[in-house]
Amino acid sequence: MFLALLELRAARGRFLLMGSVVVLVAALVGIVSGFTTGLGDDTISALRRLPASHLVFSSDARSDQFARSLLDAKTASAWREDADTDTTPLGISITRGTTDRGTEVDLAAFGIDPAAFLNPSVTSGKGLTTDAADTVVISAKLADEGVRIGDTLVIDRLGIRLRVVGLTERSSYGHVPAAYVPLATWQRIRFSTPGAPASAAAAELPDQFSALALRTPAGTPVADLDKRHSTSTVTKEKAYEAAPGYTGERLTMNSIQVFLYLIAPLVVGAFFAVWTVQRQPELALLRALGASRRRLLVHTVLQAALVVVLGTAAGAVLAGAVGLLVGEQVPFSLPALTLTTTMCTVAAVGLLGSALTLRRVTSVDPLTMLGANR
């Protein structure tokens, strides 16, 4: 231990330089991880908060199911009877609106049955009710953009007027803030023709929706029910892939992380390989003085561990500081568990890179100091 610290002090310039590289790599991995989590939350947080276990789509919707799938009330009734479980319709579409105070916003309209289990709890104001069709509960993200309880939100091009009655927690879909409306109102938003009278009879619109949400107990034969009703049932987690951009964003950000995980051991391994070559005479002298291979090995591993662990810890602090600095201006989220897991991975691959130099340490010949090479 003393020898390792003494050597770190004697060559502190080199080790500080290497430590700085580890700090930057660890911080970059942490920042990328924060953006990966943040972008994912900004895409699917509204889906993640749905109190459902499965979602049922039409069988002909192979991708972008929330945009392409359409089910009707007949299918919903058949599923409810055959599955013997809680089911409720769900409609999702992205639209734009303007408040009576002139605030323009994008919103992901979630059409739900106010009497069913998808009705979100509110943090302020009132929730959706069956006797108030033209109402909307907005997420806190829309409130950040200037929409307030009591405002009237007019859907662009359709003229549908919605009264904001409640506020729920932050949630979004496809990077667009979520807003919850009764299913009949969502059908007007989804199926109305631009320029048509806003008071068009609901009977003129198809009684359809994007999906069925299920609270399915274990053992429910969803595959058999899919064949019977020409539907496609997936778990809620699998349905995240139907959100716009989710799969592509995850693949891109995860690929960047993988490359950083590959770069970290190469950088650390290269540094300690050069450092070990430069120390060959000193290591040979220690062997000639009676130091065991095990002691030299412990000495080298301890140096690598100090550089990698301290550098990774500093990188974690830097990544966390970046998260605090950007705040909610960008989709960045770095929970403590995610940060800890990421930094432990960086430290592990960094130590793995330094392990590539251990063979040179253990193969040092003490006869070198006695002139064996002369």
Short mmCIF file of C-alpha atoms in Angstrom, two decimals:
data_model
loop_
_atom_site.label_atom_id
_atom_site.label_comp_id
_atom_site.label_asym_id
_atom_site.label_seq_id
_atom_site.Cartn_x
_atom_site.Cartn_y
_atom_site.Cartn_z
CA MET A 1 0.00 0.00 0.00
CA PHE A 2 2.78 2.41 0.96
CA LEU A 3 4.76 1.64 -2.18
CA ALA A 4 1.73 2.18 -4.39
CA LEU A 5 0.97 5.56 -2.81
CA LEU A 6 4.62 6.57 -2.96
CA GLU A 7 4.75 5.81 -6.68
CA LEU A 8 1.48 7.70 -7.26
CA ARG A 9 2.98 10.71 -5.53
CA ALA A 10 6.27 10.53 -7.43
CA ALA A 11 4.49 10.33 -10.82
CA ARG A 12 1.49 12.42 -9.87
CA GLY A 13 1.51 14.33 -13.16
CA ARG A 14 1.02 11.17 -15.20
CA PHE A 15 -1.59 9.74 -12.87
CA LEU A 16 -3.48 13.04 -12.73
CA LEU A 17 -3.56 13.08 -16.51
CA MET A 18 -4.84 9.51 -16.62
CA GLY A 19 -7.31 10.23 -13.85
CA SER A 20 -8.63 13.22 -15.80
CA VAL A 21 -9.26 10.99 -18.80
CA VAL A 22 -11.16 8.53 -16.59
CA VAL A 23 -13.19 11.40 -15.13
CA LEU A 24 -14.19 12.62 -18.59
CA VAL A 25 -15.06 9.13 -19.84
CA ALA A 26 -17.11 8.36 -16.73
CA ALA A 27 -18.87 11.72 -16.90
CA LEU A 28 -19.65 11.23 -20.60
CA VAL A 29 -21.09 7.78 -19.94
CA GLY A 30 -23.18 9.20 -17.10
CA ILE A 31 -24.45 12.08 -19.22
CA VAL A 32 -25.35 9.75 -22.09
CA SER A 33 -27.12 7.49 -19.61
CA GLY A 34 -29.04 10.49 -18.29
CA PHE A 35 -30.14 11.47 -21.76
CA THR A 36 -31.09 7.87 -22.55
CA THR A 37 -33.32 7.70 -19.48
CA GLY A 38 -34.66 11.21 -19.99
CA LEU A 39 -35.53 10.68 -23.64
CA GLY A 40 -37.20 7.39 -22.77
CA ASP A 41 -39.28 9.04 -20.04
CA ASP A 42 -40.21 11.87 -22.39
CA THR A 43 -41.46 9.31 -24.92
CA ILE A 44 -43.32 6.75 -22.81
CA SER A 45 -43.93 8.17 -19.33
CA ALA A 46 -47.66 8.50 -20.05
CA LEU A 47 -47.77 4.84 -21.12
CA ARG A 48 -45.70 3.74 -18.13
CA ARG A 49 -48.19 5.34 -15.75
CA LEU A 50 -51.18 3.51 -17.22
CA PRO A 51 -52.52 1.11 -14.56
CA ALA A 52 -52.75 -1.74 -17.08
CA SER A 53 -50.88 -4.99 -17.61
CA HIS A 54 -51.59 -5.55 -21.32
CA LEU A 55 -52.75 -3.60 -24.35
CA VAL A 56 -54.82 -5.08 -27.19
CA PHE A 57 -54.38 -3.78 -30.75
CA SER A 58 -55.97 -4.75 -34.03
CA SER A 59 -54.10 -7.60 -35.72
CA ASP A 60 -53.44 -5.63 -38.92
CA ALA A 61 -51.36 -2.97 -37.08
CA ARG A 62 -47.80 -4.27 -37.32
CA SER A 63 -46.02 -1.08 -36.26
CA ASP A 64 -46.92 2.32 -34.80
CA GLN A 65 -49.93 0.56 -33.32
CA PHE A 66 -51.29 3.56 -31.44
CA ALA A 67 -51.56 5.45 -34.73
CA ARG A 68 -52.69 2.57 -36.97
CA SER A 69 -54.74 0.28 -34.77
CA LEU A 70 -58.51 0.70 -34.53
CA LEU A 71 -60.87 -1.44 -32.44
CA ASP A 72 -64.62 -1.10 -31.99
CA ALA A 73 -67.07 -1.50 -29.15
CA LYS A 74 -68.07 -4.97 -30.36
CA THR A 75 -64.51 -6.25 -29.97
CA ALA A 76 -64.26 -4.62 -26.56
CA SER A 77 -67.46 -6.33 -25.38
CA ALA A 78 -66.29 -9.70 -26.71
CA TRP A 79 -62.94 -9.37 -24.96
CA ARG A 80 -64.59 -8.34 -21.72
CA GLU A 81 -66.88 -11.36 -21.74
CA ASP A 82 -64.35 -13.96 -22.85
CA ALA A 83 -61.35 -12.78 -20.85
CA ASP A 84 -63.37 -12.19 -17.66
CA THR A 85 -61.07 -9.32 -16.72
CA ASP A 86 -61.10 -5.54 -16.46
CA THR A 87 -60.97 -3.93 -19.91
CA THR A 88 -61.39 -0.36 -21.02
CA PRO A 89 -60.91 1.50 -24.32
CA LEU A 90 -57.92 3.75 -24.88
CA GLY A 91 -57.38 6.25 -27.67
CA ILE A 92 -54.14 8.13 -28.30
CA SER A 93 -53.43 10.81 -30.88
CA ILE A 94 -51.18 13.86 -31.08
CA THR A 95 -52.75 17.22 -31.85
CA ARG A 96 -52.33 20.95 -31.28
CA GLY A 97 -54.38 23.53 -29.43
CA THR A 98 -54.54 27.15 -28.36
CA THR A 99 -55.87 28.45 -25.06
CA ASP A 100 -58.18 31.43 -24.74
CA ARG A 101 -55.15 33.36 -23.46
CA GLY A 102 -53.28 32.70 -26.72
CA THR A 103 -50.92 29.96 -25.49
CA GLU A 104 -50.16 27.48 -28.28
CA VAL A 105 -49.30 23.92 -27.25
CA ASP A 106 -48.84 20.43 -28.65
CA LEU A 107 -50.59 17.69 -26.72
CA ALA A 108 -50.99 13.94 -26.80
CA ALA A 109 -54.71 13.37 -26.28
CA PHE A 110 -55.46 10.22 -24.27
CA GLY A 111 -59.10 9.23 -24.69
CA ILE A 112 -60.37 7.24 -21.70
CA ASP A 113 -63.57 6.18 -20.03
CA PRO A 114 -63.86 8.43 -16.93
CA ALA A 115 -65.63 5.61 -15.06
CA ALA A 116 -62.86 3.06 -15.73
CA PHE A 117 -59.47 2.39 -14.17
CA LEU A 118 -57.44 4.51 -16.62
CA ASN A 119 -58.87 7.78 -15.25
CA PRO A 120 -55.76 9.55 -13.84
CA SER A 121 -55.60 10.93 -10.33
CA VAL A 122 -55.24 14.70 -10.13
CA THR A 123 -52.82 16.76 -8.09
CA SER A 124 -55.06 19.82 -8.25
CA GLY A 125 -58.46 20.70 -9.63
CA LYS A 126 -61.02 18.04 -10.56
CA GLY A 127 -60.79 14.77 -12.44
CA LEU A 128 -62.75 13.66 -15.51
CA THR A 129 -66.38 12.70 -15.02
CA THR A 130 -68.93 10.97 -17.22
CA ASP A 131 -71.29 13.95 -17.21
CA ALA A 132 -68.74 16.51 -18.49
CA ALA A 133 -67.68 15.61 -22.02
CA ASP A 134 -65.77 18.71 -23.10
CA THR A 135 -63.23 18.71 -20.27
CA VAL A 136 -59.55 17.90 -20.11
CA VAL A 137 -57.04 17.02 -17.40
CA ILE A 138 -53.54 18.17 -18.34
CA SER A 139 -50.14 16.95 -17.23
CA ALA A 140 -47.82 19.20 -15.26
CA LYS A 141 -45.67 19.54 -18.37
CA LEU A 142 -48.49 21.42 -20.13
CA ALA A 143 -48.84 23.63 -17.08
CA ASP A 144 -45.15 24.50 -17.46
CA GLU A 145 -45.93 25.70 -20.98
CA GLY A 146 -48.55 28.13 -19.70
CA VAL A 147 -51.84 26.21 -19.63
CA ARG A 148 -53.84 26.78 -16.44
CA ILE A 149 -56.87 25.23 -14.76
CA GLY A 150 -59.92 27.18 -15.94
CA ASP A 151 -58.49 27.87 -19.40
CA THR A 152 -60.40 26.90 -22.50
CA LEU A 153 -58.27 24.91 -24.93
CA VAL A 154 -59.38 25.00 -28.58
CA ILE A 155 -58.14 22.18 -30.80
CA ASP A 156 -56.59 23.62 -33.96
CA ARG A 157 -58.49 23.24 -37.26
CA LEU A 158 -61.35 21.40 -35.51
CA GLY A 159 -62.65 24.13 -33.23
CA ILE A 160 -63.32 21.66 -30.40
CA ARG A 161 -63.36 23.58 -27.13
CA LEU A 162 -62.11 21.86 -23.99
CA ARG A 163 -62.26 23.29 -20.48
CA VAL A 164 -59.18 22.54 -18.36
CA VAL A 165 -60.50 21.16 -15.06
CA GLY A 166 -57.55 19.36 -13.49
CA LEU A 167 -53.82 18.84 -13.30
CA THR A 168 -52.02 15.50 -13.02
CA GLU A 169 -48.36 14.54 -12.66
CA ARG A 170 -45.79 15.04 -15.41
CA SER A 171 -46.33 12.63 -18.29
CA SER A 172 -45.72 12.69 -22.00
CA TYR A 173 -46.01 10.56 -25.11
CA GLY A 174 -43.66 10.90 -28.07
CA HIS A 175 -42.03 13.97 -26.45
CA VAL A 176 -45.45 15.66 -26.32
CA PRO A 177 -47.21 16.48 -23.01
CA ALA A 178 -50.19 14.24 -22.26
CA ALA A 179 -53.76 15.47 -21.79
CA TYR A 180 -56.65 13.23 -20.76
CA VAL A 181 -60.11 13.61 -22.26
CA PRO A 182 -63.29 11.48 -22.26
CA LEU A 183 -63.31 8.85 -25.00
CA ALA A 184 -66.19 10.53 -26.88
CA THR A 185 -64.20 13.75 -27.01
CA TRP A 186 -61.12 11.91 -28.23
CA GLN A 187 -63.17 10.37 -31.03
CA ARG A 188 -64.20 13.85 -32.12
CA ILE A 189 -60.54 14.89 -32.15
CA ARG A 190 -59.43 11.75 -33.99
CA PHE A 191 -62.19 11.36 -36.58
CA SER A 192 -63.62 14.86 -37.15
CA THR A 193 -62.97 16.50 -40.51
CA PRO A 194 -61.19 19.88 -40.35
CA GLY A 195 -63.63 22.63 -41.16
CA ALA A 196 -66.67 20.59 -40.12
CA PRO A 197 -68.94 22.12 -37.45
CA ALA A 198 -67.59 21.47 -33.97
CA SER A 199 -71.10 20.50 -32.88
CA ALA A 200 -71.33 17.59 -35.33
CA ALA A 201 -73.35 14.75 -33.91
CA ALA A 202 -71.35 12.06 -32.18
CA ALA A 203 -73.38 9.47 -34.04
CA GLU A 204 -71.66 10.51 -37.27
CA LEU A 205 -68.28 9.48 -35.89
CA PRO A 206 -67.10 5.85 -35.68
CA ASP A 207 -67.24 4.29 -32.23
CA GLN A 208 -63.60 3.21 -32.40
CA PHE A 209 -60.42 3.62 -30.40
CA SER A 210 -56.72 2.77 -30.58
CA ALA A 211 -56.45 -0.09 -28.09
CA LEU A 212 -57.98 -1.96 -25.19
CA ALA A 213 -56.26 -1.69 -21.83
CA LEU A 214 -56.40 -4.83 -19.68
CA ARG A 215 -55.74 -5.64 -16.08
CA THR A 216 -55.13 -9.28 -16.80
CA PRO A 217 -54.39 -11.83 -14.07
CA ALA A 218 -51.65 -14.37 -14.65
CA GLY A 219 -52.74 -17.34 -16.70
CA THR A 220 -55.20 -15.50 -18.96
CA PRO A 221 -55.00 -17.19 -22.41
CA VAL A 222 -54.40 -13.99 -24.37
CA ALA A 223 -53.02 -15.89 -27.39
CA ASP A 224 -56.25 -17.86 -27.76
CA LEU A 225 -58.32 -14.72 -27.36
CA ASP A 226 -56.23 -12.95 -30.00
CA LYS A 227 -56.96 -15.72 -32.52
CA ARG A 228 -60.65 -15.63 -31.69
CA HIS A 229 -61.06 -11.86 -32.03
CA SER A 230 -58.36 -11.04 -34.64
CA THR A 231 -56.37 -8.90 -32.24
CA SER A 232 -52.78 -8.62 -31.05
CA THR A 233 -52.11 -8.43 -27.32
CA VAL A 234 -48.81 -7.28 -25.86
CA THR A 235 -47.61 -6.43 -22.38
CA LYS A 236 -47.55 -2.76 -21.46
CA GLU A 237 -43.75 -2.81 -21.51
CA LYS A 238 -43.73 -4.28 -25.02
CA ALA A 239 -46.20 -1.61 -26.13
CA TYR A 240 -43.57 1.06 -25.43
CA GLU A 241 -42.09 0.16 -28.81
CA ALA A 242 -45.26 1.47 -30.46
CA ALA A 243 -44.52 4.98 -29.18
CA PRO A 244 -43.09 7.22 -31.93
CA GLY A 245 -39.30 7.27 -31.97
CA TYR A 246 -38.83 5.14 -28.85
CA THR A 247 -37.04 2.17 -30.43
CA GLY A 248 -34.76 4.28 -32.63
CA GLU A 249 -33.77 6.59 -29.78
CA ARG A 250 -33.01 3.71 -27.44
CA LEU A 251 -30.91 1.95 -30.07
CA THR A 252 -28.91 5.08 -30.84
CA MET A 253 -28.22 6.06 -27.23
CA ASN A 254 -27.46 2.50 -26.12
CA SER A 255 -25.01 2.12 -29.03
CA ILE A 256 -23.17 5.24 -27.88
CA GLN A 257 -22.97 3.84 -24.36
CA VAL A 258 -21.61 0.52 -25.60
CA PHE A 259 -18.86 2.27 -27.55
CA LEU A 260 -17.93 4.29 -24.47
CA TYR A 261 -17.78 1.11 -22.41
CA LEU A 262 -15.38 -0.27 -25.03
CA ILE A 263 -13.25 2.87 -25.08
CA ALA A 264 -12.78 3.00 -21.28
CA PRO A 265 -10.79 -0.27 -20.90
CA LEU A 266 -8.70 0.52 -23.99
CA VAL A 267 -7.68 3.93 -22.62
CA VAL A 268 -6.92 2.63 -19.12
CA GLY A 269 -5.19 -0.48 -20.47
CA ALA A 270 -3.01 1.56 -22.83
CA PHE A 271 -1.90 3.87 -20.03
CA PHE A 272 -0.95 1.09 -17.62
CA ALA A 273 0.72 -0.90 -20.41
CA VAL A 274 3.06 2.05 -21.12
CA TRP A 275 3.50 2.69 -17.41
CA THR A 276 4.44 -0.96 -16.80
CA VAL A 277 7.01 -0.95 -19.61
CA GLN A 278 8.60 2.20 -18.18
CA ARG A 279 8.75 0.57 -14.74
CA GLN A 280 10.41 -2.66 -15.86
CA PRO A 281 13.75 -1.82 -14.23
CA GLU A 282 12.11 -0.84 -10.95
CA LEU A 283 9.97 -3.96 -10.93
CA ALA A 284 13.00 -6.12 -11.68
CA LEU A 285 14.85 -4.44 -8.80
CA LEU A 286 12.00 -5.18 -6.42
CA ARG A 287 12.02 -8.81 -7.54
CA ALA A 288 15.78 -8.98 -7.02
CA LEU A 289 15.34 -7.57 -3.50
CA GLY A 290 12.90 -10.35 -2.67
CA ALA A 291 9.48 -8.94 -3.51
CA SER A 292 7.09 -11.70 -4.55
CA ARG A 293 5.09 -11.70 -7.76
CA ARG A 294 1.93 -11.51 -5.65
CA ARG A 295 3.14 -8.34 -3.95
CA LEU A 296 3.94 -6.67 -7.27
CA LEU A 297 0.56 -7.75 -8.58
CA VAL A 298 -1.26 -6.28 -5.59
CA HIS A 299 0.80 -3.10 -5.91
CA THR A 300 -0.20 -2.65 -9.58
CA VAL A 301 -3.87 -3.52 -9.07
CA LEU A 302 -4.06 -1.07 -6.16
CA GLN A 303 -2.69 1.74 -8.30
CA ALA A 304 -5.18 0.98 -11.08
CA ALA A 305 -8.05 0.73 -8.61
CA LEU A 306 -7.23 4.09 -7.03
CA VAL A 307 -7.02 5.86 -10.38
CA VAL A 308 -10.12 4.21 -11.86
CA VAL A 309 -12.36 4.37 -8.78
CA LEU A 310 -11.48 7.94 -7.82
CA GLY A 311 -11.75 9.07 -11.44
CA THR A 312 -15.11 7.34 -11.82
CA ALA A 313 -16.41 8.89 -8.60
CA ALA A 314 -15.38 12.34 -9.81
CA GLY A 315 -17.04 11.60 -13.16
CA ALA A 316 -20.25 10.65 -11.37
CA VAL A 317 -20.22 13.97 -9.52
CA LEU A 318 -19.64 15.82 -12.79
CA ALA A 319 -22.51 13.96 -14.52
CA GLY A 320 -24.83 14.70 -11.62
CA ALA A 321 -23.83 18.37 -11.73
CA VAL A 322 -24.68 18.49 -15.44
CA GLY A 323 -28.10 17.04 -14.62
CA LEU A 324 -28.73 19.72 -12.02
CA LEU A 325 -27.50 22.40 -14.40
CA VAL A 326 -29.79 21.50 -17.30
CA GLY A 327 -32.75 20.98 -14.94
CA GLU A 328 -35.96 20.40 -16.88
CA GLN A 329 -34.87 22.35 -19.95
CA VAL A 330 -33.93 19.14 -21.74
CA PRO A 331 -35.12 15.52 -21.31
CA PHE A 332 -32.43 14.46 -18.83
CA SER A 333 -33.02 12.05 -15.96
CA LEU A 334 -30.30 10.38 -13.90
CA PRO A 335 -31.72 8.59 -10.85
CA ALA A 336 -29.29 7.48 -8.16
CA LEU A 337 -29.70 3.80 -9.04
CA THR A 338 -29.01 4.41 -12.73
CA LEU A 339 -25.98 6.58 -11.92
CA THR A 340 -24.60 3.98 -9.50
CA THR A 341 -25.06 1.13 -11.96
CA THR A 342 -23.46 3.10 -14.78
CA MET A 343 -20.46 4.16 -12.72
CA CYS A 344 -19.91 0.63 -11.38
CA THR A 345 -19.87 -0.61 -14.97
CA VAL A 346 -17.35 2.05 -15.98
CA ALA A 347 -15.11 1.15 -13.03
CA ALA A 348 -15.37 -2.57 -13.82
CA VAL A 349 -14.43 -2.20 -17.49
CA GLY A 350 -11.64 0.22 -16.55
CA LEU A 351 -10.15 -2.31 -14.13
CA LEU A 352 -10.58 -4.97 -16.79
CA GLY A 353 -8.45 -2.85 -19.11
CA SER A 354 -5.72 -2.49 -16.49
CA ALA A 355 -5.76 -6.27 -15.98
CA LEU A 356 -4.36 -6.65 -19.50
CA THR A 357 -1.01 -5.38 -18.18
CA LEU A 358 -0.72 -7.79 -15.26
CA ARG A 359 1.13 -10.44 -17.25
CA ARG A 360 4.06 -8.05 -17.80
CA VAL A 361 4.18 -7.39 -14.07
CA THR A 362 4.27 -11.05 -13.05
CA SER A 363 6.78 -12.02 -15.77
CA VAL A 364 9.48 -9.53 -14.72
CA ASP A 365 12.89 -11.29 -14.47
CA PRO A 366 14.96 -10.23 -11.44
CA LEU A 367 18.15 -11.28 -13.31
CA THR A 368 17.68 -8.18 -15.43
CA MET A 369 19.19 -6.13 -12.61
CA LEU A 370 22.11 -8.56 -12.40
CA GLY A 371 23.13 -8.06 -16.00
CA ALA A 372 21.47 -11.08 -17.55
CA ASN A 373 20.78 -9.14 -20.71
CA ARG A 374 24.41 -8.08 -21.20
#
